[in-house]
Short mmCIF file of C-alpha atoms and ligand atoms in Angstrom, two decimals:
data_model
loop_
_atom_site.label_atom_id
_atom_site.label_comp_id
_atom_site.label_asym_id
_atom_site.label_seq_id
_atom_site.Cartn_x
_atom_site.Cartn_y
_atom_site.Cartn_z
CA MET A 26 105.18 62.96 108.64
CA GLN A 27 103.26 66.11 107.71
CA ASP A 28 104.43 67.90 104.54
CA ARG A 29 106.45 70.99 105.40
CA ILE A 30 106.92 74.34 103.76
CA ALA A 31 109.95 76.51 104.38
CA ILE A 32 109.82 80.26 103.85
CA VAL A 33 113.14 82.06 103.52
CA GLY A 34 112.74 85.66 104.75
CA GLY A 35 110.53 87.05 107.50
CA GLY A 36 109.60 90.39 105.93
CA ILE A 37 106.03 91.51 105.21
CA GLY A 38 105.62 89.01 102.33
CA GLY A 39 107.14 86.01 104.10
CA LEU A 40 105.14 86.54 107.29
CA THR A 41 101.90 87.00 105.34
CA ALA A 42 102.43 83.70 103.54
CA ALA A 43 103.33 82.01 106.86
CA LEU A 44 100.26 83.28 108.70
CA ALA A 45 97.95 82.40 105.79
CA LEU A 46 99.42 78.86 105.64
CA ILE A 47 99.01 78.42 109.40
CA ARG A 48 95.35 79.44 109.01
CA HIS A 49 94.97 76.64 106.44
CA GLY A 50 96.50 74.19 108.94
CA ILE A 51 99.67 73.71 106.85
CA ALA A 52 103.03 73.23 108.61
CA VAL A 53 105.46 76.05 107.92
CA ASP A 54 108.89 77.23 109.05
CA VAL A 55 110.21 80.75 108.49
CA TYR A 56 114.00 81.18 108.27
CA GLU A 57 115.10 84.78 108.76
CA GLN A 58 118.69 86.00 108.59
CA ALA A 59 118.33 88.68 111.28
CA PRO A 60 118.94 87.76 114.95
CA GLU A 61 115.85 89.73 115.89
CA LEU A 62 112.69 90.31 113.87
CA LYS A 63 111.92 93.97 113.46
CA GLU A 64 111.24 96.35 110.61
CA LEU A 65 112.87 99.62 109.75
CA GLY A 66 111.74 102.95 111.08
CA ALA A 67 109.93 103.96 107.93
CA GLY A 68 106.41 104.19 106.62
CA VAL A 69 104.46 102.02 104.25
CA GLN A 70 101.15 102.81 102.56
CA ILE A 71 98.76 99.91 102.19
CA SER A 72 95.90 100.42 99.76
CA SER A 73 92.54 98.63 100.05
CA ASN A 74 93.74 95.58 98.06
CA GLY A 75 96.36 95.06 100.78
CA THR A 76 94.26 95.90 103.86
CA ARG A 77 91.69 93.40 102.53
CA VAL A 78 94.34 90.70 103.09
CA LEU A 79 95.16 91.97 106.58
CA TYR A 80 91.50 91.93 107.63
CA ALA A 81 91.05 88.46 106.09
CA LEU A 82 93.93 87.26 108.28
CA GLY A 83 92.05 88.54 111.33
CA LEU A 84 94.41 91.45 112.00
CA GLY A 85 91.67 94.13 111.91
CA PRO A 86 91.66 94.94 115.66
CA THR A 87 95.45 95.38 115.70
CA ILE A 88 95.85 97.41 112.53
CA ASP A 89 92.90 99.64 113.41
CA LYS A 90 94.93 100.77 116.44
CA VAL A 91 98.26 101.48 114.76
CA GLY A 92 97.33 102.35 111.16
CA VAL A 93 96.22 105.80 110.06
CA ILE A 94 93.32 106.31 107.67
CA VAL A 95 93.95 109.56 105.83
CA SER A 96 91.10 111.49 104.24
CA GLY A 97 92.77 111.61 100.83
CA LYS A 98 95.87 112.28 98.76
CA GLU A 99 97.10 115.60 97.46
CA ILE A 100 99.63 116.72 94.88
CA ARG A 101 101.76 119.79 95.65
CA LEU A 102 104.09 121.70 93.39
CA TRP A 103 107.76 121.54 94.37
CA SER A 104 108.31 125.31 94.09
CA THR A 105 105.18 127.22 95.07
CA GLY A 106 103.46 124.54 97.15
CA GLN A 107 100.29 124.92 95.06
CA THR A 108 97.97 122.04 95.98
CA TRP A 109 95.66 119.81 93.92
CA LYS A 110 93.45 116.98 95.13
CA LEU A 111 94.58 113.55 93.83
CA PHE A 112 91.81 111.35 95.23
CA ASP A 113 89.60 110.90 98.29
CA LEU A 114 90.38 108.06 100.63
CA GLY A 115 88.93 107.63 104.14
CA ALA A 116 85.29 106.57 103.98
CA VAL A 117 85.38 106.79 100.16
CA SER A 118 87.92 103.96 99.93
CA VAL A 119 85.78 101.76 102.18
CA GLU A 120 82.63 102.60 100.23
CA ARG A 121 84.25 101.95 96.86
CA TYR A 122 86.59 99.06 97.57
CA GLY A 123 85.27 97.61 100.83
CA PHE A 124 88.48 98.33 102.79
CA PRO A 125 90.44 101.38 103.94
CA TYR A 126 93.67 102.80 102.56
CA MET A 127 96.01 102.85 105.56
CA MET A 128 99.39 104.32 106.45
CA PHE A 129 101.66 102.32 108.75
CA HIS A 130 104.98 102.49 110.48
CA ARG A 131 106.60 99.40 108.94
CA GLY A 132 107.46 98.10 112.40
CA ASP A 133 103.78 98.18 113.43
CA LEU A 134 102.58 96.29 110.37
CA HIS A 135 105.35 93.74 110.70
CA ALA A 136 104.63 93.29 114.43
CA ALA A 137 100.92 92.69 113.72
CA LEU A 138 101.82 89.75 111.44
CA LEU A 139 104.57 88.45 113.71
CA ASP A 140 102.49 88.56 116.91
CA ALA A 141 99.70 86.60 115.24
CA ILE A 142 102.18 83.90 114.14
CA ARG A 143 103.84 83.79 117.56
CA ARG A 144 100.45 83.40 119.26
CA GLU A 145 99.54 80.42 117.08
CA LYS A 146 102.85 78.74 116.17
CA PRO A 147 105.78 80.31 118.04
CA GLU A 148 108.05 77.47 116.93
CA ALA A 149 107.54 78.43 113.25
CA ILE A 150 110.03 81.33 113.38
CA HIS A 151 113.77 80.59 113.19
CA LEU A 152 116.12 83.56 113.57
CA SER A 153 119.79 84.00 112.63
CA ARG A 154 119.33 81.66 109.66
CA LYS A 155 120.89 83.29 106.64
CA CYS A 156 120.14 81.21 103.57
CA MET A 157 123.18 80.77 101.32
CA GLY A 158 121.59 78.42 98.78
CA VAL A 159 118.88 75.87 98.03
CA THR A 160 119.16 72.54 96.19
CA GLN A 161 116.27 70.33 95.21
CA ASP A 162 115.87 66.65 94.36
CA ASP A 163 112.92 64.35 93.69
CA ALA A 164 112.05 64.10 97.37
CA GLY A 165 112.38 67.68 98.59
CA VAL A 166 114.52 70.80 98.96
CA SER A 167 117.56 71.44 101.16
CA ILE A 168 118.35 74.92 102.41
CA GLN A 169 121.93 75.71 103.34
CA PHE A 170 122.57 78.32 106.02
CA GLU A 171 125.59 80.48 106.63
CA GLN A 172 126.63 78.76 109.87
CA GLY A 173 126.87 75.42 108.08
CA GLU A 174 123.63 73.82 109.19
CA SER A 175 120.81 72.98 106.76
CA ALA A 176 117.05 72.36 106.73
CA ARG A 177 114.80 70.20 104.58
CA ALA A 178 111.29 70.96 103.26
CA ASP A 179 108.83 69.74 100.66
CA LEU A 180 108.44 73.22 99.16
CA VAL A 181 110.52 76.37 99.57
CA ILE A 182 109.25 79.93 99.22
CA GLY A 183 111.89 82.59 98.63
CA ALA A 184 110.55 85.70 100.37
CA ASP A 185 114.04 87.06 100.92
CA GLY A 186 113.65 90.41 99.24
CA VAL A 187 115.37 92.26 96.49
CA GLN A 188 118.74 90.53 96.88
CA SER A 189 117.18 87.07 97.13
CA ARG A 190 119.53 84.13 97.62
CA VAL A 191 116.73 81.72 96.73
CA ARG A 192 116.32 83.50 93.39
CA LEU A 193 120.07 83.41 92.80
CA ALA A 194 120.27 79.67 93.54
CA THR A 195 117.21 78.85 91.43
CA PHE A 196 117.44 81.19 88.46
CA GLY A 197 121.01 82.53 88.48
CA ALA A 198 122.26 86.10 88.85
CA ASP A 199 119.85 88.92 88.04
CA GLN A 200 120.66 92.14 86.25
CA PRO A 201 119.77 95.12 88.40
CA GLU A 202 120.00 98.46 86.66
CA PHE A 203 120.53 101.67 88.59
CA THR A 204 117.54 103.94 87.90
CA GLY A 205 119.44 107.16 88.53
CA ILE A 206 117.16 107.81 91.53
CA VAL A 207 118.17 108.07 95.17
CA ALA A 208 115.58 107.87 97.97
CA TRP A 209 115.89 109.68 101.30
CA ARG A 210 113.74 108.81 104.29
CA GLY A 211 113.21 109.93 107.86
CA LEU A 212 110.54 110.34 110.55
CA ILE A 213 109.38 113.55 112.22
CA PRO A 214 107.53 113.51 115.57
CA ARG A 215 104.10 115.14 115.22
CA GLU A 216 105.00 118.03 117.53
CA ASN A 217 107.89 118.99 115.24
CA VAL A 218 105.96 118.91 111.97
CA PRO A 219 105.99 122.43 110.50
CA ALA A 220 102.71 124.31 110.17
CA GLY A 221 101.71 124.13 106.52
CA ILE A 222 102.23 120.36 106.34
CA LYS A 223 98.91 118.55 106.65
CA LEU A 224 98.72 115.54 108.94
CA ASP A 225 95.38 114.16 107.78
CA VAL A 226 96.30 113.48 104.12
CA GLY A 227 99.02 111.77 102.12
CA THR A 228 100.97 114.31 100.07
CA ASN A 229 103.13 113.96 96.95
CA TRP A 230 105.23 117.01 96.10
CA VAL A 231 106.19 116.74 92.44
CA GLY A 232 108.92 118.56 90.59
CA PRO A 233 111.42 118.30 87.75
CA GLY A 234 113.72 115.37 88.54
CA GLY A 235 112.34 114.57 91.97
CA HIS A 236 109.42 114.15 94.32
CA VAL A 237 108.67 114.10 98.03
CA VAL A 238 106.07 111.98 99.81
CA HIS A 239 104.85 112.44 103.37
CA TYR A 240 102.09 110.93 105.42
CA PRO A 241 101.26 110.23 109.09
CA VAL A 242 102.05 106.87 110.72
CA ARG A 243 101.80 105.20 114.17
CA GLY A 244 98.37 106.53 115.03
CA GLY A 245 99.39 109.98 113.73
CA SER A 246 102.25 110.43 116.21
CA LEU A 247 104.91 110.53 113.46
CA LEU A 248 105.21 111.92 109.95
CA ASN A 249 106.96 109.65 107.46
CA PHE A 250 109.01 111.84 105.12
CA VAL A 251 110.58 110.50 101.92
CA GLY A 252 112.36 112.39 99.15
CA LEU A 253 113.38 110.87 95.81
CA LEU A 254 115.76 112.62 93.50
CA GLU A 255 117.49 111.91 90.20
CA ARG A 256 121.18 111.72 91.01
CA ASP A 257 123.95 109.60 89.57
CA ASP A 258 126.62 109.37 92.23
CA TRP A 259 125.18 107.07 94.91
CA ARG A 260 124.58 103.42 94.09
CA VAL A 261 124.20 101.48 97.32
CA GLU A 262 120.95 99.49 97.47
CA SER A 263 120.52 99.43 101.24
CA TRP A 264 117.85 100.75 103.59
CA THR A 265 120.26 101.24 106.47
CA VAL A 266 122.91 103.65 105.21
CA GLN A 267 122.76 107.03 106.94
CA GLY A 268 123.33 110.29 105.13
CA THR A 269 123.47 113.83 106.48
CA LYS A 270 120.78 116.49 106.59
CA ASP A 271 123.06 118.82 104.63
CA GLU A 272 123.32 116.33 101.80
CA PHE A 273 119.56 115.69 101.91
CA ALA A 274 118.89 119.45 101.79
CA ASN A 275 121.39 119.93 98.99
CA ASP A 276 119.54 117.36 96.87
CA PHE A 277 116.39 119.46 97.22
CA LYS A 278 118.06 122.83 96.66
CA ASN A 279 115.52 125.44 95.48
CA TRP A 280 112.52 123.36 96.61
CA ASN A 281 109.83 124.96 98.74
CA PRO A 282 110.97 126.20 102.21
CA LEU A 283 108.48 123.78 103.84
CA ILE A 284 110.47 120.86 102.40
CA HIS A 285 113.62 122.27 103.98
CA GLU A 286 111.87 122.77 107.31
CA CYS A 287 110.95 119.08 107.22
CA ILE A 288 114.47 117.96 106.25
CA ARG A 289 115.85 119.89 109.23
CA ARG A 290 113.39 118.13 111.52
CA VAL A 291 113.75 114.47 110.45
CA ASP A 292 115.25 112.28 113.16
CA VAL A 293 117.87 110.40 111.13
CA PRO A 294 118.17 110.73 107.35
CA TYR A 295 118.77 107.44 105.49
CA LYS A 296 119.52 107.11 101.78
CA TRP A 297 118.97 104.27 99.35
CA ALA A 298 119.73 103.93 95.64
CA LEU A 299 116.83 102.59 93.57
CA PHE A 300 117.53 99.74 91.17
CA ALA A 301 115.17 98.22 88.60
CA ARG A 302 115.12 94.59 87.50
CA PRO A 303 113.56 93.31 84.28
CA PRO A 304 110.39 91.19 84.79
CA MET A 305 111.22 87.53 85.42
CA PRO A 306 109.84 85.09 82.82
CA ALA A 307 109.19 82.56 85.64
CA TRP A 308 109.08 82.61 89.44
CA SER A 309 108.90 78.88 90.16
CA LYS A 310 111.08 75.90 89.37
CA GLY A 311 110.07 72.47 90.68
CA ARG A 312 109.58 72.75 94.43
CA VAL A 313 110.79 76.33 94.78
CA THR A 314 108.96 79.60 94.18
CA LEU A 315 109.43 83.28 94.99
CA LEU A 316 107.21 86.07 96.25
CA GLY A 317 107.33 89.82 96.86
CA ASP A 318 110.48 91.79 96.08
CA ALA A 319 112.39 88.56 95.42
CA CYS A 320 110.54 88.22 92.09
CA HIS A 321 109.04 91.64 91.30
CA SER A 322 110.78 94.48 93.08
CA MET A 323 109.42 97.79 91.85
CA LEU A 324 110.04 101.48 92.20
CA PRO A 325 108.03 102.95 95.10
CA MET A 326 106.02 105.37 92.91
CA LEU A 327 102.78 103.37 92.99
CA ALA A 328 103.22 102.39 96.67
CA GLN A 329 102.44 98.77 95.79
CA GLY A 330 105.59 96.71 96.55
CA ALA A 331 104.51 95.60 100.02
CA VAL A 332 100.88 95.41 98.92
CA MET A 333 101.83 92.98 96.13
CA ALA A 334 103.81 90.93 98.69
CA LEU A 335 100.66 90.74 100.86
CA GLU A 336 98.58 89.62 97.87
CA ASP A 337 101.24 87.08 96.81
CA GLY A 338 101.45 85.54 100.27
CA TYR A 339 97.70 85.16 100.59
CA VAL A 340 97.15 83.74 97.09
CA LEU A 341 100.10 81.35 97.43
CA ALA A 342 98.66 79.92 100.66
CA ARG A 343 95.25 79.51 99.00
CA SER A 344 96.86 77.71 96.09
CA ILE A 345 98.74 75.30 98.38
CA ALA A 346 95.56 74.68 100.38
CA MET A 347 93.74 73.92 97.14
CA TYR A 348 96.31 71.82 95.23
CA GLY A 349 98.34 70.37 98.10
CA VAL A 350 102.00 70.72 99.12
CA LYS A 351 103.15 70.03 95.57
CA SER A 352 104.96 71.93 92.85
CA GLU A 353 101.66 72.07 90.92
CA ALA A 354 100.37 74.52 93.57
CA LEU A 355 103.34 76.81 92.88
CA GLN A 356 102.52 76.86 89.16
CA HIS A 357 98.90 77.82 89.87
CA TYR A 358 100.03 80.58 92.23
CA GLU A 359 102.45 81.97 89.67
CA ALA A 360 99.86 81.88 86.88
CA ALA A 361 97.46 83.80 89.12
CA ARG A 362 99.98 86.45 90.12
CA ARG A 363 102.75 87.12 87.62
CA GLU A 364 100.95 89.31 85.09
CA ARG A 365 99.39 91.50 87.78
CA ALA A 366 102.64 92.00 89.70
CA ASN A 367 104.54 92.82 86.49
CA ARG A 368 101.87 95.36 85.58
CA ALA A 369 102.49 97.05 88.93
CA VAL A 370 106.25 97.06 88.15
CA SER A 371 105.69 98.90 84.86
CA GLY A 372 103.02 101.20 86.37
CA SER A 373 105.54 102.25 89.03
CA ALA A 374 108.16 103.08 86.39
CA GLU A 375 105.62 105.15 84.43
CA ASN A 376 104.72 107.07 87.58
CA ALA A 377 108.40 107.87 88.14
CA LYS A 378 108.44 109.75 84.82
CA ARG A 379 105.14 111.43 85.63
CA PHE A 380 106.25 112.59 89.11
CA HIS A 381 109.56 113.99 87.85
CA ASN A 382 108.46 115.61 84.60
CA PRO A 383 110.53 118.64 83.47
CA ASP A 384 107.30 120.48 82.49
CA MET A 385 106.92 121.24 86.17
CA ALA A 386 110.00 123.46 86.31
CA HIS A 387 107.83 126.58 86.02
CA ALA A 388 104.51 127.20 87.73
CA ALA A 389 102.62 127.96 84.50
CA GLY A 390 103.73 124.76 82.75
CA ALA A 391 103.10 122.85 85.96
CA GLU A 392 99.47 123.93 86.19
CA ALA A 393 98.77 122.60 82.69
CA TYR A 394 100.78 119.43 83.29
CA VAL A 395 99.20 118.54 86.63
CA THR A 396 95.68 119.26 85.41
CA ARG A 397 96.28 117.02 82.39
CA GLU A 398 98.10 114.16 84.11
CA TRP A 399 95.98 113.92 87.24
CA GLN A 400 92.54 114.24 85.65
CA GLU A 401 90.03 112.10 87.52
CA ASP A 402 89.53 109.55 84.73
CA LYS A 403 93.29 109.14 84.20
CA VAL A 404 93.89 108.63 87.90
CA LYS A 405 91.10 106.05 87.98
CA GLN A 406 92.67 104.20 85.07
CA ARG A 407 96.01 104.07 86.88
CA TYR A 408 94.74 102.89 90.28
CA GLU A 409 91.30 101.25 89.95
CA TRP A 410 92.65 97.87 88.73
CA LEU A 411 94.95 97.80 91.75
CA PHE A 412 92.47 98.74 94.46
CA THR A 413 89.61 96.47 93.31
CA TYR A 414 91.59 93.20 93.28
CA ASP A 415 90.46 90.59 95.81
CA ALA A 416 93.27 88.20 96.82
CA THR A 417 90.80 86.22 98.92
CA THR A 418 88.68 85.14 95.94
CA ALA A 419 90.87 85.72 92.82
CA PRO A 420 90.96 82.54 90.72
CA VAL A 421 93.99 80.29 91.31
C1 FAD B 519 111.42 104.39 99.51
C2 FAD B 519 110.45 103.21 99.47
C3 FAD B 519 109.14 103.40 99.84
C4 FAD B 519 108.22 102.34 99.75
N1 FAD B 519 106.91 102.57 100.06
C5 FAD B 519 106.00 101.58 99.88
C6 FAD B 519 104.61 101.81 100.15
O1 FAD B 519 104.22 102.91 100.58
N2 FAD B 519 103.73 100.79 99.92
C7 FAD B 519 104.12 99.58 99.47
O2 FAD B 519 103.27 98.71 99.26
N3 FAD B 519 105.44 99.32 99.22
C8 FAD B 519 106.38 100.27 99.42
N4 FAD B 519 107.70 100.02 99.18
C9 FAD B 519 108.10 98.67 98.75
C10 FAD B 519 108.16 97.69 99.91
O3 FAD B 519 109.02 98.20 100.91
C11 FAD B 519 108.68 96.32 99.47
O4 FAD B 519 108.07 95.95 98.26
C12 FAD B 519 108.37 95.26 100.53
O5 FAD B 519 109.10 95.51 101.71
C13 FAD B 519 108.71 93.85 100.01
O6 FAD B 519 108.48 92.92 101.02
P1 FAD B 519 109.21 91.51 100.99
O7 FAD B 519 108.68 90.75 102.18
O8 FAD B 519 109.08 90.89 99.65
O9 FAD B 519 110.77 91.81 101.17
P2 FAD B 519 111.54 92.50 102.37
O10 FAD B 519 110.70 93.49 103.08
O11 FAD B 519 112.83 92.97 101.79
O12 FAD B 519 111.85 91.29 103.39
C14 FAD B 519 112.81 90.32 103.10
C15 FAD B 519 113.19 89.60 104.39
O13 FAD B 519 114.08 88.53 104.07
C16 FAD B 519 115.21 88.56 104.92
N5 FAD B 519 116.33 87.98 104.16
C17 FAD B 519 117.00 88.53 103.12
N6 FAD B 519 117.94 87.70 102.67
C18 FAD B 519 117.88 86.58 103.44
C19 FAD B 519 118.61 85.37 103.47
N7 FAD B 519 119.59 85.13 102.60
N8 FAD B 519 118.27 84.41 104.39
C20 FAD B 519 117.25 84.65 105.28
N9 FAD B 519 116.55 85.80 105.31
C21 FAD B 519 116.84 86.75 104.40
C22 FAD B 519 115.39 90.04 105.25
O14 FAD B 519 116.14 90.21 106.44
C23 FAD B 519 113.93 90.49 105.39
O15 FAD B 519 113.44 90.25 106.68
C24 FAD B 519 108.64 101.05 99.29
C25 FAD B 519 109.98 100.85 98.96
C26 FAD B 519 110.89 101.92 99.04
C27 FAD B 519 112.32 101.68 98.64
#
């Protein structure tokens, strides 16, 4: 019988690994807890190191239709709205890194991966399979599901996100620490976006104790609007809890009127408490490994969590194709990926401090701070190592 790989979790990371394995002709099953596979109504930015993976998987024609290529990124001051250029994207990203920086509705990116898998191996996706634990022996791994049934595989990949059951079963309980930051998110239809908010760039409003990010998604028909604020009284780590616009607005009291216009116009405001986890000393044990948020969840301030999951999935499939369906392949994958992913975790935490610096309370201090912190060479140092990485050729 052909060796089989089981992936627990059908998010962006799990589906990327599945599609890449299918392309190598390796048998794979994806077990997803949800009864239906769909992503949240939220945006995700995918830098060139991530779009490189999507194009390598043959998804170019699909993502070109639904993704948005913005011309660049800007920084704006929370109070006055003063604007500084952060970096050029658009053609510059393609020229410099070979691939575009793209903004997606998460549902569109997820659907691109899912449709490709369903076209090639529709039987690979198993829904309503909530993993409760994994146990391994010399011959393979058993996965136990909530409804009592189980599955068997030669290798198991835990792609089950920040509250990973595979991680829990393999490495024990983790120690999430509340960061003191709460994230708000919502979408605004293009026709309701206030004048004064640009639709052709990605924008980061920065201020003392908070920041706001917005960018266009779904071919430019929607604006993704996210606000992050230091606040101690909300600690639920879930993407699906609704808040109210009044509470959202209250968190951004005294911010620029344009921010309040946007808050009034978001469809549904959702809130999520951000937790940090210390870097894991190992991701793999025997026949089980982890990828994406299951082993390196990070704050969203570098916009690299999903990008790292894309890179992980692609490199893991290459490693298995190279070394076989054996635990040795998992060790090679981990050695290729762990340091880079952990660097992105710490880079995201550093950016949190930078985006929320108290020096920005007053416009005069802000001018000096922004000019110093977002100098071209400093920005390059923070992002170049991310954007230039090539998951399709990186040594494994
Ligand atoms: C506010 C915010 C903004 C962000 N913006 C960006 C951005 O712009 N760019 C970027 O690159 N990243 C961004 N991220 C990070 C990004 O969302 C995550 O890093 C990414 O979704 C991780 O993908 P994943 O596949 O590892 O996990 P997930 O997307 O969490 O997928 C996990 C999957 O596993 C399933 N699952 C969970 N438990 C089980 C179980 N027990 N059994 C079976 N299935 C299970 C879930 O239902 C889900 O389908 C952002 C995060 C936040 C909070």
